[in-house]
CSV table of C-alpha atoms and ligand atoms in Angstrom, one decimal:
chain,number,residue,atom,x,y,z
A,216,MET,CA,-4.0,-24.2,-12.9
A,217,SER,CA,-3.8,-20.1,-12.4
A,218,ILE,CA,-2.9,-17.6,-10.5
A,219,LEU,CA,-5.4,-16.0,-8.6
A,220,VAL,CA,-5.7,-11.9,-7.2
A,221,VAL,CA,-8.2,-11.2,-4.4
A,222,ALA,CA,-8.6,-7.2,-5.4
A,223,GLU,CA,-9.9,-4.7,-2.6
A,224,THR,CA,-12.2,-1.7,-3.4
A,225,LYS,CA,-12.9,1.1,-1.6
A,226,GLY,CA,-16.4,2.9,-2.5
A,227,ASP,CA,-16.8,2.8,-6.0
A,228,ALA,CA,-13.2,2.6,-6.8
A,229,LEU,CA,-11.0,0.1,-7.7
A,230,LYS,CA,-7.9,0.0,-5.1
A,231,LYS,CA,-4.4,0.8,-7.3
A,232,ILE,CA,-2.8,-2.5,-5.5
A,233,SER,CA,-5.3,-4.6,-6.9
A,234,LYS,CA,-4.2,-3.6,-10.5
A,235,GLU,CA,-0.9,-4.0,-9.4
A,236,MET,CA,-1.4,-7.3,-8.3
A,237,VAL,CA,-3.0,-8.5,-11.6
A,238,SER,CA,-0.3,-6.9,-13.6
A,239,ALA,CA,2.1,-8.5,-11.4
A,240,ALA,CA,0.3,-11.7,-11.5
A,241,ARG,CA,0.9,-11.8,-15.4
A,242,ASN,CA,4.6,-12.0,-15.0
A,243,ILE,CA,4.4,-15.0,-12.6
A,244,GLY,CA,2.1,-17.1,-14.4
A,245,LYS,CA,-1.2,-17.3,-16.8
A,246,PRO,CA,-4.2,-17.2,-16.4
A,247,VAL,CA,-4.6,-14.5,-14.2
A,248,VAL,CA,-8.1,-14.6,-11.8
A,249,ALA,CA,-9.5,-11.5,-9.9
A,250,LEU,CA,-11.7,-12.4,-7.2
A,251,LEU,CA,-14.0,-9.1,-6.6
A,252,PHE,CA,-16.2,-8.9,-3.9
A,253,ASN,CA,-19.3,-6.9,-4.0
A,254,GLY,CA,-17.4,-5.0,-6.9
A,255,THR,CA,-18.9,-3.2,-10.0
A,256,ASP,CA,-18.5,-3.8,-13.5
A,257,ALA,CA,-16.6,-0.5,-14.2
A,258,GLN,CA,-14.2,-2.1,-11.5
A,259,ALA,CA,-13.9,-5.7,-13.1
A,260,LYS,CA,-13.5,-3.8,-16.3
A,261,ASP,CA,-10.3,-2.1,-14.5
A,262,LEU,CA,-9.1,-5.4,-13.6
A,263,PHE,CA,-9.0,-6.5,-17.1
A,264,SER,CA,-7.2,-3.6,-18.3
A,265,ALA,CA,-4.4,-4.5,-15.8
A,266,GLY,CA,-4.1,-8.2,-17.3
A,267,ALA,CA,-7.2,-10.4,-15.8
A,268,ASP,CA,-8.1,-13.0,-18.0
A,269,THR,CA,-11.1,-14.0,-15.9
A,270,VAL,CA,-12.8,-11.8,-13.1
A,271,VAL,CA,-14.8,-13.9,-10.6
A,272,LYS,CA,-17.3,-11.8,-8.7
A,273,SER,CA,-19.2,-12.7,-5.2
A,274,SER,CA,-21.7,-10.8,-3.3
A,275,VAL,CA,-20.1,-12.0,0.5
A,276,SER,CA,-19.7,-9.1,2.6
A,277,TYR,CA,-16.2,-8.8,4.5
A,278,SER,CA,-15.2,-10.9,7.4
A,279,SER,CA,-12.4,-12.6,7.6
A,280,GLN,CA,-13.7,-16.2,7.6
A,281,GLY,CA,-16.4,-15.4,4.9
A,282,TYR,CA,-13.3,-13.8,2.6
A,283,ALA,CA,-11.3,-16.6,3.5
A,284,ALA,CA,-13.6,-19.3,2.4
A,285,VAL,CA,-15.0,-18.1,-0.6
A,286,ALA,CA,-11.1,-16.9,-1.5
A,287,ALA,CA,-9.9,-20.5,-1.1
A,288,ALA,CA,-13.1,-22.3,-2.8
A,289,VAL,CA,-12.5,-20.0,-6.0
A,290,ALA,CA,-8.6,-20.9,-5.5
A,291,VAL,CA,-9.9,-24.8,-5.9
A,292,GLN,CA,-12.4,-24.3,-8.7
A,293,LYS,CA,-9.4,-22.4,-10.8
A,294,GLN,CA,-6.6,-24.4,-9.4
A,295,ALA,CA,-4.8,-21.8,-8.6
A,296,LYS,CA,-1.3,-22.4,-7.4
A,297,VAL,CA,-0.7,-18.9,-6.5
A,298,VAL,CA,-2.9,-16.5,-4.6
A,299,LEU,CA,-1.8,-12.6,-4.5
A,300,LEU,CA,-3.8,-10.4,-1.4
A,301,PRO,CA,-2.9,-6.6,-0.8
A,302,HIS,CA,-0.8,-6.5,2.2
A,303,SER,CA,-3.5,-4.0,3.7
A,304,ILE,CA,-5.1,-4.4,6.9
A,305,GLN,CA,-8.0,-6.4,5.3
A,306,GLY,CA,-5.6,-8.4,3.6
A,307,LYS,CA,-3.4,-9.4,6.6
A,308,ASP,CA,-6.6,-10.1,8.2
A,309,PHE,CA,-7.6,-13.2,6.0
A,310,ALA,CA,-4.5,-14.3,4.2
A,311,GLY,CA,-3.6,-16.5,7.3
A,312,ARG,CA,-6.9,-18.3,7.3
A,313,LEU,CA,-6.5,-18.7,3.6
A,314,ALA,CA,-3.1,-20.1,3.7
A,315,VAL,CA,-4.3,-22.6,6.3
A,316,LYS,CA,-7.4,-23.9,4.1
A,317,LEU,CA,-5.5,-24.0,1.1
A,318,ASN,CA,-2.5,-25.7,3.0
A,319,ALA,CA,-0.1,-23.3,1.5
A,320,THR,CA,3.2,-21.3,2.4
A,321,VAL,CA,2.2,-17.6,3.4
A,322,VAL,CA,4.6,-14.7,2.6
A,323,ALA,CA,3.8,-11.1,3.7
A,324,ASP,CA,4.5,-7.7,2.9
A,325,VAL,CA,6.2,-8.7,-0.8
A,326,VAL,CA,7.4,-5.8,-3.0
A,327,GLY,CA,9.2,-8.0,-5.6
A,328,LEU,CA,7.9,-11.1,-7.5
A,329,LYS,CA,9.5,-13.0,-10.3
A,330,GLY,CA,10.0,-16.6,-11.3
A,331,SER,CA,7.0,-19.1,-11.9
A,332,MET,CA,3.8,-20.1,-10.7
A,333,ASP,CA,5.8,-23.6,-9.5
A,334,LEU,CA,8.8,-21.5,-7.9
A,335,ILE,CA,8.3,-17.7,-7.2
A,336,GLU,CA,11.3,-15.5,-6.5
A,337,LEU,CA,9.9,-13.0,-3.8
A,338,ARG,CA,11.9,-10.0,-2.3
A,339,LYS,CA,10.6,-8.5,1.2
A,340,PRO,CA,11.9,-5.8,3.5
A,341,VAL,CA,13.5,-7.5,6.8
A,342,TYR,CA,14.7,-6.1,10.2
A,343,SER,CA,12.5,-3.0,9.4
A,344,GLY,CA,13.5,-2.2,6.0
A,345,LYS,CA,17.6,-1.9,7.2
A,346,ALA,CA,17.7,-5.3,4.7
A,347,TYR,CA,15.7,-7.2,1.7
A,348,ALA,CA,15.3,-10.9,2.0
A,349,THR,CA,14.7,-13.0,-0.9
A,350,ILE,CA,12.7,-15.8,-0.5
A,351,ARG,CA,12.2,-18.9,-3.0
A,352,VAL,CA,8.3,-20.5,-2.2
A,353,LYS,CA,7.1,-23.3,-3.9
A,354,SER,CA,3.2,-23.4,-4.7
A,355,PRO,CA,0.7,-23.2,-3.1
A,356,ALA,CA,1.4,-19.9,-2.1
A,357,VAL,CA,-0.4,-17.6,-0.2
A,358,ILE,CA,1.2,-13.8,-0.7
A,359,THR,CA,0.5,-10.3,0.4
A,360,VAL,CA,2.1,-7.6,-1.8
A,361,ARG,CA,2.5,-4.1,-0.4
A,362,PRO,CA,0.4,-0.8,-2.1
A,363,ASN,CA,2.4,0.9,-4.6
A,364,SER,CA,5.5,-1.7,-4.7
A,365,GLN,CA,4.4,-2.9,-8.5
A,366,GLU,CA,4.0,-1.4,-11.9
A,367,VAL,CA,0.3,-1.4,-13.5
A,368,VAL,CA,0.9,-2.5,-17.1
A,369,SER,CA,-2.2,-2.2,-19.6
A,370,TYR,CA,-3.6,-5.2,-21.0
A,371,SER,CA,-6.0,-6.1,-23.5
A,372,GLY,CA,-7.1,-9.7,-24.4
A,373,PRO,CA,-10.4,-12.0,-24.4
A,374,GLU,CA,-12.4,-10.7,-21.0
A,375,THR,CA,-14.3,-13.8,-19.3
A,376,LEU,CA,-16.9,-12.6,-16.2
A,377,GLU,CA,-18.1,-15.0,-13.8
A,378,THR,CA,-20.0,-14.9,-10.2
A,379,THR,CA,-19.4,-17.5,-7.8
A,380,ASP,CA,-22.2,-18.6,-5.1
A,381,ALA,CA,-19.5,-19.9,-2.8
A,382,ALA,CA,-20.7,-19.7,0.7
A,383,GLU,CA,-18.9,-18.0,3.5
A,384,GLY,CA,-19.6,-20.7,5.8
A,385,ASN,CA,-20.1,-20.1,9.8
A,386,VAL,CA,-18.2,-16.6,10.7
A,387,SER,CA,-18.1,-15.7,14.4
A,388,ALA,CA,-16.8,-12.5,13.9
A,389,ARG,CA,-18.3,-9.8,11.6
A,390,LEU,CA,-17.1,-6.0,11.4
A,391,ALA,CA,-20.0,-4.1,12.8
A,392,ASP,CA,-19.1,-0.6,12.0
A,393,ILE,CA,-16.5,1.5,11.2
A,394,ASP,CA,-16.0,4.8,13.4
A,395,ALA,CA,-13.4,7.1,10.8
A,396,SER,CA,-11.2,9.1,12.9
A,397,GLY,CA,-11.2,11.5,10.2
A,398,GLY,CA,-7.4,11.7,9.8
A,399,SER,CA,-5.9,12.4,6.4
A,400,LYS,CA,-8.3,12.9,3.2
A,401,VAL,CA,-6.3,10.7,1.2
A,402,GLN,CA,-5.6,7.1,2.6
A,403,LEU,CA,-1.9,7.3,3.8
A,404,PRO,CA,-0.8,3.3,2.6
A,405,ASP,CA,-2.8,3.9,-1.0
A,406,ALA,CA,-1.5,7.3,-1.6
A,407,SER,CA,0.7,7.8,-4.6
A,408,ILE,CA,2.2,11.2,-2.7
A,409,VAL,CA,2.6,11.7,0.8
A,410,VAL,CA,3.7,15.0,2.6
A,411,ALA,CA,5.2,14.4,5.9
A,412,GLY,CA,5.7,16.7,8.9
A,413,GLY,CA,7.9,16.1,11.6
A,414,ARG,CA,8.9,18.1,15.3
A,415,GLY,CA,10.5,20.5,12.8
A,416,LEU,CA,6.8,22.1,12.4
A,417,LYS,CA,7.4,23.5,15.7
A,418,GLY,CA,3.4,22.8,16.7
A,419,PRO,CA,0.4,21.6,15.5
A,420,GLU,CA,-0.8,25.2,14.3
A,421,ASN,CA,1.6,24.9,11.1
A,422,PHE,CA,-0.1,21.4,10.0
A,423,PRO,CA,-2.8,23.2,8.0
A,424,MET,CA,0.4,24.3,5.9
A,425,LEU,CA,1.2,21.0,4.9
A,426,GLN,CA,-2.4,20.0,4.6
A,427,GLU,CA,-2.5,22.6,1.6
A,428,LEU,CA,0.6,21.1,0.0
A,429,CYS,CA,-1.5,17.8,0.6
A,430,ASP,CA,-4.6,19.3,-1.1
A,431,VAL,CA,-2.6,20.7,-4.5
A,432,LEU,CA,-0.9,17.8,-5.0
A,433,GLY,CA,-3.5,15.0,-3.9
A,434,ALA,CA,-1.3,13.9,-1.0
A,435,ALA,CA,-1.9,12.1,2.2
A,436,LEU,CA,-0.8,13.6,4.8
A,437,GLY,CA,1.6,11.6,7.4
A,438,SER,CA,3.9,12.5,10.4
A,439,SER,CA,6.9,11.2,12.4
A,440,ARG,CA,6.5,9.8,15.9
A,441,ALA,CA,7.9,12.9,17.2
A,442,ALA,CA,5.0,15.0,15.9
A,443,VAL,CA,2.5,12.5,17.3
A,444,ASP,CA,3.7,12.4,20.7
A,445,ALA,CA,4.1,15.6,21.2
A,446,GLY,CA,-0.1,15.5,20.6
A,447,TRP,CA,0.2,17.6,17.9
A,448,ILE,CA,-1.1,15.2,15.2
A,449,SER,CA,-3.4,11.9,15.0
A,450,HIS,CA,-1.7,8.8,15.4
A,451,SER,CA,-3.4,7.9,12.5
A,452,THR,CA,-1.1,9.8,10.5
A,453,GLN,CA,2.4,8.3,12.4
A,454,VAL,CA,4.8,6.6,9.4
A,455,GLY,CA,7.2,4.3,10.8
A,456,GLN,CA,7.9,1.3,12.8
A,457,THR,CA,5.1,1.8,15.4
A,458,GLY,CA,3.1,3.5,12.6
A,459,LYS,CA,2.1,2.8,9.3
A,460,THR,CA,4.1,1.7,6.5
A,461,VAL,CA,4.1,3.4,3.1
A,462,ALA,CA,5.5,3.1,-0.4
A,463,PRO,CA,4.4,6.0,-2.7
A,464,ASN,CA,5.8,7.4,-5.7
A,465,CYS,CA,7.2,10.4,-4.4
A,466,TYR,CA,7.6,11.1,-0.1
A,467,ILE,CA,7.9,14.6,0.8
A,468,ALA,CA,9.5,15.0,4.3
A,469,CYS,CA,9.1,18.1,5.8
A,470,GLY,CA,11.3,18.8,9.3
A,471,ILE,CA,11.9,15.2,9.9
A,472,SER,CA,15.3,13.8,10.8
A,473,GLY,CA,15.4,10.5,9.1
A,474,ALA,CA,15.5,8.1,12.3
A,475,ILE,CA,15.7,4.6,11.6
A,476,GLN,CA,12.2,3.8,12.9
A,477,HIS,CA,11.0,6.4,10.4
A,478,LEU,CA,12.9,5.2,7.7
A,479,ALA,CA,11.6,1.9,8.5
A,480,GLY,CA,7.7,3.1,7.1
A,481,MET,CA,8.9,5.3,4.3
A,482,GLY,CA,12.1,3.8,2.8
A,483,SER,CA,10.9,1.8,0.1
A,484,SER,CA,9.5,5.0,-1.5
A,485,LYS,CA,10.3,5.7,-5.2
A,486,TYR,CA,11.1,9.4,-5.2
A,487,ILE,CA,12.1,10.8,-1.4
A,488,VAL,CA,12.2,14.6,-1.1
A,489,ALA,CA,13.5,16.0,2.1
A,490,ILE,CA,13.2,19.7,3.2
A,491,ASN,CA,15.5,20.3,6.4
A,492,LYS,CA,17.9,23.3,7.2
A,493,ASP,CA,20.3,20.7,8.7
A,494,ALA,CA,22.5,19.7,5.9
A,495,ASP,CA,23.5,16.6,8.3
A,496,ALA,CA,20.3,15.2,8.6
A,497,PRO,CA,20.5,11.3,8.2
A,498,ILE,CA,17.0,12.1,5.9
A,499,PHE,CA,19.8,13.5,3.2
A,500,LYS,CA,21.2,9.7,3.2
A,501,VAL,CA,18.0,8.5,1.6
A,502,ALA,CA,16.6,11.3,-0.2
A,503,THR,CA,16.4,11.8,-3.9
A,504,TYR,CA,16.2,15.3,-4.0
A,505,GLY,CA,17.2,17.3,-1.1
A,506,ILE,CA,16.4,20.8,0.0
A,507,VAL,CA,18.3,22.4,2.8
A,508,ASP,CA,16.3,25.5,4.1
A,509,ASP,CA,13.6,26.3,6.5
A,510,LEU,CA,10.3,24.4,5.6
A,511,PHE,CA,8.1,27.6,6.6
A,512,GLN,CA,10.1,29.4,3.3
A,513,VAL,CA,10.2,26.6,1.2
A,514,VAL,CA,6.4,24.8,1.9
A,515,PRO,CA,4.6,27.6,0.6
A,516,VAL,CA,6.6,28.3,-2.3
A,517,LEU,CA,6.0,24.6,-3.2
A,518,THR,CA,2.2,25.1,-2.4
A,519,SER,CA,1.7,28.0,-4.8
A,520,GLU,CA,4.1,27.2,-7.6
A,521,PHE,CA,2.5,23.4,-8.2
A,522,LYS,CA,-1.1,25.7,-7.8
A,523,LYS,CA,0.0,27.6,-10.6
A,524,VAL,CA,1.3,24.2,-12.9
A,525,LEU,CA,-1.7,21.7,-11.5
A,526,GLY,CA,-4.6,24.1,-11.1
B,656,FAD,C1,10.9,1.5,19.6
B,656,FAD,C2,10.7,2.6,18.3
B,656,FAD,C3,9.9,2.9,17.9
B,656,FAD,C4,9.7,4.3,17.1
B,656,FAD,N1,8.8,4.1,16.0
B,656,FAD,C5,8.9,5.4,15.2
B,656,FAD,C6,7.5,5.5,13.9
B,656,FAD,O1,7.0,4.9,13.6
B,656,FAD,N2,7.9,6.7,13.3
B,656,FAD,C7,8.7,7.8,13.8
B,656,FAD,O2,8.9,8.8,12.8
B,656,FAD,N3,9.9,7.5,14.9
B,656,FAD,C8,9.7,6.9,15.3
B,656,FAD,N4,10.2,6.2,16.8
B,656,FAD,C9,11.2,7.6,17.1
B,656,FAD,C10,12.3,8.0,16.1
B,656,FAD,O3,13.6,7.6,16.5
B,656,FAD,C11,12.8,9.5,16.0
B,656,FAD,O4,13.0,10.0,17.4
B,656,FAD,C12,11.6,10.2,15.3
B,656,FAD,O5,11.4,9.6,14.1
B,656,FAD,C13,11.7,11.8,15.3
B,656,FAD,O6,10.9,12.4,14.6
B,656,FAD,P1,11.4,14.0,13.8
B,656,FAD,O7,12.5,13.5,12.6
B,656,FAD,O8,10.4,14.9,13.7
B,656,FAD,O9,12.1,14.5,15.2
B,656,FAD,P2,13.7,15.4,15.2
B,656,FAD,O10,14.4,13.7,15.2
B,656,FAD,O11,13.6,16.0,16.4
B,656,FAD,O12,14.1,15.9,14.0
B,656,FAD,C14,13.5,17.1,13.2
B,656,FAD,C15,14.1,17.8,12.2
B,656,FAD,O13,13.6,18.9,11.8
B,656,FAD,C16,14.4,19.8,11.2
B,656,FAD,N5,14.1,21.3,11.5
B,656,FAD,C17,14.0,21.9,12.5
B,656,FAD,N6,13.3,22.8,12.2
B,656,FAD,C18,13.1,23.0,10.8
B,656,FAD,C19,13.1,24.4,9.7
B,656,FAD,N7,12.1,25.0,10.1
B,656,FAD,N8,13.0,23.6,8.6
B,656,FAD,C20,13.5,22.4,7.8
B,656,FAD,N9,13.9,21.7,9.2
B,656,FAD,C21,13.9,21.7,10.3
B,656,FAD,C22,15.9,19.4,12.0
B,656,FAD,O14,17.0,20.0,11.8
B,656,FAD,C23,15.7,18.1,12.6
B,656,FAD,O15,16.3,17.1,11.7
B,656,FAD,C24,10.3,5.5,17.2
B,656,FAD,C25,11.6,4.9,18.7
B,656,FAD,C26,11.1,4.3,19.2
B,656,FAD,C27,12.7,3.7,20.2
């Protein structure tokens, strides 16, 4: 028996959620097996250092059917009772297909995991983040885990590196091309810091001011729907019920009132900093720190002070 984690990479980097899942898996059961598609030895090393006992490499390239076929074959071979995937576009794309192959329950967008491999207790946001549900699931189970929701814990133990020649099978749809829109320099769902702007920014000409703060902090740029609907910034930056869901360590909301539909996309951030000139704005109800002031005064000061500290 084992617990299988399907890792995700971006270029040469292992996505942080991959390490988060490996560390979380150790609390549920052992051994922890990580499946790494087209990964490097350095990425495998990162998985070991976060808690993997075994890393299985596959050279199959991405398709929903292909990844599901390989992950199912590895799960069967390793007798995995639970499979963890990132709650990313890719993970969501093949989680259902994989669950069907393994005759497993699928639970999506989980932020908390405890219990054992036989009976896992999962916590996940429901009703657009207005409440959390606790779900107890018997194995086999396929679970997608929200990025930035788990701690990465350092681990050192025996390391077994394997390769699998499990085939992708018949693939009827394959990703042909990605037309990157530009967008934020740091990807929103993976960012550990997000700086987001709303209608309080007053116009598109003021978003570069937020981007400058993002650059200093290594943060991703986000926005409210009001800013997107006004045509000030691309929809790819929208956070909320009809945009992206993020759970960074720190979310800095600038000129955002904190409507429930916006909170649905960022309410599980660890620290929320709100900058708003209206002390009664609802965002302050969820904020860890609040600055009641004009963002056009505050943001440049933050940028220059962080520059001094961070270089
Ligand atoms: C079905 C549905 C889905 C939706 N999905 C989303 C979604 O995914 N994401 C989303 O964000 N919204 C969504 N909305 C819209 C949501 O209800 C709000 O209208 C929107 O979030 C408001 O954006 P805002 O906070 O930028 O604007 P406002 O509510 O207008 O707030 C602007 C804030 O800026 C402050 N401000 C103004 N000037 C300054 C200044 N100089 N300095 C500091 N503060 C200042 C004001 O005090 C105010 O609090 C959805 C709505 C519906 C009905």
